[in-house]
Short mmCIF file of C-alpha atoms in Angstrom, two decimals:
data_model
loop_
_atom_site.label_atom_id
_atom_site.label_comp_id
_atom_site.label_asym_id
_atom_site.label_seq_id
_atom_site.Cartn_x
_atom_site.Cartn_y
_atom_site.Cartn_z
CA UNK R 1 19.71 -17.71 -18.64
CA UNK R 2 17.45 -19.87 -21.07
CA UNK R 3 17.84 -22.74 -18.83
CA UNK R 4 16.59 -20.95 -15.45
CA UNK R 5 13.47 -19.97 -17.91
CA UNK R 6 12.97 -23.27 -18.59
CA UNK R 7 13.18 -24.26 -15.27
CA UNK R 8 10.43 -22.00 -14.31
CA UNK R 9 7.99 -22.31 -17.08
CA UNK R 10 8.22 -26.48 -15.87
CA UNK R 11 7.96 -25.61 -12.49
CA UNK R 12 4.99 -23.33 -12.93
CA UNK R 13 3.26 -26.03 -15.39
CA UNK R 14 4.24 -28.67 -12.67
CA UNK R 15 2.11 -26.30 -10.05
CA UNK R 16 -0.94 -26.15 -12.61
CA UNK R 17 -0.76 -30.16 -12.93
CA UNK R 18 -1.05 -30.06 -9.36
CA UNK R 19 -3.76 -27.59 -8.54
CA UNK R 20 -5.85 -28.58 -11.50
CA UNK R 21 -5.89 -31.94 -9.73
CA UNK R 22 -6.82 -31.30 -6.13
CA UNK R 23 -9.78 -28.37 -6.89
CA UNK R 24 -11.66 -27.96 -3.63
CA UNK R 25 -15.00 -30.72 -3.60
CA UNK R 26 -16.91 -27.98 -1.79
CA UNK R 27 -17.09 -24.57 -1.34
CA UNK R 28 -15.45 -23.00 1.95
CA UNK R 29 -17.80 -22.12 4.48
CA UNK R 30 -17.97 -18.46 5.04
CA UNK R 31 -16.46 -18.63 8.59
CA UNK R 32 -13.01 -20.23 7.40
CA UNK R 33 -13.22 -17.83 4.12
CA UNK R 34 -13.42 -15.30 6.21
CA UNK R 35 -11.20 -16.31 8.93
CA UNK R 36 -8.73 -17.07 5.94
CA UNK R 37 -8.69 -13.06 5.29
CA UNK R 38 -9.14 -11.69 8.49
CA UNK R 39 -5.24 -11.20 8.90
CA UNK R 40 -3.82 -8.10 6.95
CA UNK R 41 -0.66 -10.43 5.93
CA UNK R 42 -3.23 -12.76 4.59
CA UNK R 43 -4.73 -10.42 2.59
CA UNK R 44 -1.57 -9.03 1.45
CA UNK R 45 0.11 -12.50 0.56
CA UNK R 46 -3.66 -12.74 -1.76
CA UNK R 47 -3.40 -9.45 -2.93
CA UNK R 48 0.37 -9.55 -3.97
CA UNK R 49 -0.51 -13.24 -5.85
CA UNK R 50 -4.14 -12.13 -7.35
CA UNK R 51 -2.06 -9.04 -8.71
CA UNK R 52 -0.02 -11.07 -11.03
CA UNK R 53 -0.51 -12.13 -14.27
CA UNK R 54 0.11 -15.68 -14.03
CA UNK R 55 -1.34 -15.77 -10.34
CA UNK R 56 2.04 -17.34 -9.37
CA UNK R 57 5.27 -15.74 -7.38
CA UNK R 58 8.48 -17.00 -6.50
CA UNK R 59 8.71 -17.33 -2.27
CA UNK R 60 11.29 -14.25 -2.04
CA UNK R 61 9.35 -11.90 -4.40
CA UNK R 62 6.18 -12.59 -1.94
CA UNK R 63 7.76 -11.85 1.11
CA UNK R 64 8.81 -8.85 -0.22
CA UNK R 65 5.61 -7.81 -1.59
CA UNK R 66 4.19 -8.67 2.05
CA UNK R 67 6.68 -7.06 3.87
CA UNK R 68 6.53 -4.06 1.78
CA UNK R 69 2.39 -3.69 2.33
CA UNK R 70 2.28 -4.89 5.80
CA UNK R 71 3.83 -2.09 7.89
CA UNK R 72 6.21 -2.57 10.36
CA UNK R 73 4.81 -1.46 13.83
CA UNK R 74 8.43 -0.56 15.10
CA UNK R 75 9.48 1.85 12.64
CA UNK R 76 12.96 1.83 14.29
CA UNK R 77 13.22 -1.93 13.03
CA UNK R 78 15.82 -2.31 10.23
CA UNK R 79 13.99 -3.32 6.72
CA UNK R 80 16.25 -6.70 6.84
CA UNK R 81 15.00 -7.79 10.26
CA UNK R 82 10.84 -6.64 9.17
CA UNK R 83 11.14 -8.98 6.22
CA UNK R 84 12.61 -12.11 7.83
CA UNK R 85 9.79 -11.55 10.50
CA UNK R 86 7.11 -11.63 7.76
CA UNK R 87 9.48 -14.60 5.95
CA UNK R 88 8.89 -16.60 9.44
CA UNK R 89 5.37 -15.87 9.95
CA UNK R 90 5.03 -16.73 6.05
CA UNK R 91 6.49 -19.96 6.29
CA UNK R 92 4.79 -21.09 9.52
CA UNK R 93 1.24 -19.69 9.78
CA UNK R 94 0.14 -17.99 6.52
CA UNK R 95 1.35 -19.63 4.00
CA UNK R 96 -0.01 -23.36 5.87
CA UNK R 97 -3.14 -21.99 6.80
CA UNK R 98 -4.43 -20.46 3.03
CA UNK R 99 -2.84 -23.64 1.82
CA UNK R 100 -4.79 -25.77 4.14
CA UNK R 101 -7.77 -23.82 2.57
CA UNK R 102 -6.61 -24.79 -0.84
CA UNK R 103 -6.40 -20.90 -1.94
CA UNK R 104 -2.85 -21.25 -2.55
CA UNK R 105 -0.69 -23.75 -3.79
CA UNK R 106 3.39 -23.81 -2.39
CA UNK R 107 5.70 -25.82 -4.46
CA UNK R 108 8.46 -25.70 -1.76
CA UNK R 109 10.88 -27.33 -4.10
CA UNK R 110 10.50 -25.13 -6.67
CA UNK R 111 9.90 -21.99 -4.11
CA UNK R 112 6.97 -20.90 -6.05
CA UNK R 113 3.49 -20.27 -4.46
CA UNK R 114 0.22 -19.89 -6.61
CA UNK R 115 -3.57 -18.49 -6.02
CA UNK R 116 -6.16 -20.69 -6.81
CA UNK R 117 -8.59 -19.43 -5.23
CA UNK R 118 -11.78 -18.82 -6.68
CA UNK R 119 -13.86 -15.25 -7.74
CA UNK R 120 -15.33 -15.57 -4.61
CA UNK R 121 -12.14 -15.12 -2.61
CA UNK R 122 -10.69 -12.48 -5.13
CA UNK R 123 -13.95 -10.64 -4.58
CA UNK R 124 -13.70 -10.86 -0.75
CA UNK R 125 -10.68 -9.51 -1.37
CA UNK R 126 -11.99 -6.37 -3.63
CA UNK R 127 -14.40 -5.76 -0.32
CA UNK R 128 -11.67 -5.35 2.18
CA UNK R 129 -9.15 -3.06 -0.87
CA UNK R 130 -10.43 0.76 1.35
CA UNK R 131 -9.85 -0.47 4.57
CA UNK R 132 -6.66 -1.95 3.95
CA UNK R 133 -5.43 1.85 2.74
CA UNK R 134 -5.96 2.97 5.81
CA UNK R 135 -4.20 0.14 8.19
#
């Protein structure tokens, strides 16, 4: 058990070495900010890491955060098939594209993802809190 701990505190030191070191040159332009959390999986994947003490989840425990604030429009669907849905759209658009932005960090080896993002996108993110309640 100590030795998975230890794994994890290095991996999550390994992800700080590695976002300390590629910081974002400029500030994002407010179209691609806001095109980053225009998507209510987005904004959940954000919420769900910003929510954390250490800003940093493993990749299972955020697609089940996702999956469990990002309603399923089917509600016949079967819980198992809703989250690998948001798993898949995880791995191939959302995860890329806020990663791309350099608001998150995925260390696919060590299936850990990390926000870090700056107070302006955690404050975007305060904005859009009401209307998310009512999605």
């Amino acid at each position: 058990m100590d030795k998975n701990r230890e794994r994890r505190v290095r991996d999550l030191q390994q992800i700080d070495d590695i976002s300390s070191s590629t910081e974002r040159s400029s500030p994002l332009s407010p179209d691609r900010l806001l095109s980053a959390v225009a998507n209510e999986h987005r904004r959940a994947i954000l919420n769900s890491l910003t929510s954390t003490s250490e800003k940093t989840l493993t990749h299972d425990a955020l697609v089940d955060r996702v999956a469990d604030r990002v309603r399923d429009k089917d509600a016949e669907r079967k819980s198992d098939e809703h989250r690998r849905r948001v798993r898949i759209a995880l791995h191939h658009t959302h995860l890329p594209k806020l990663e791309e932005l350099r608001i998150i960090d995925c260390e696919t080896e060590a299936g850990l993802v990390q926000f870090i993002g700056g107070e302006l996108e955690r404050d975007l993110l305060t904005l859009f809190e009401p209307y998310d309640a009512y999605e």
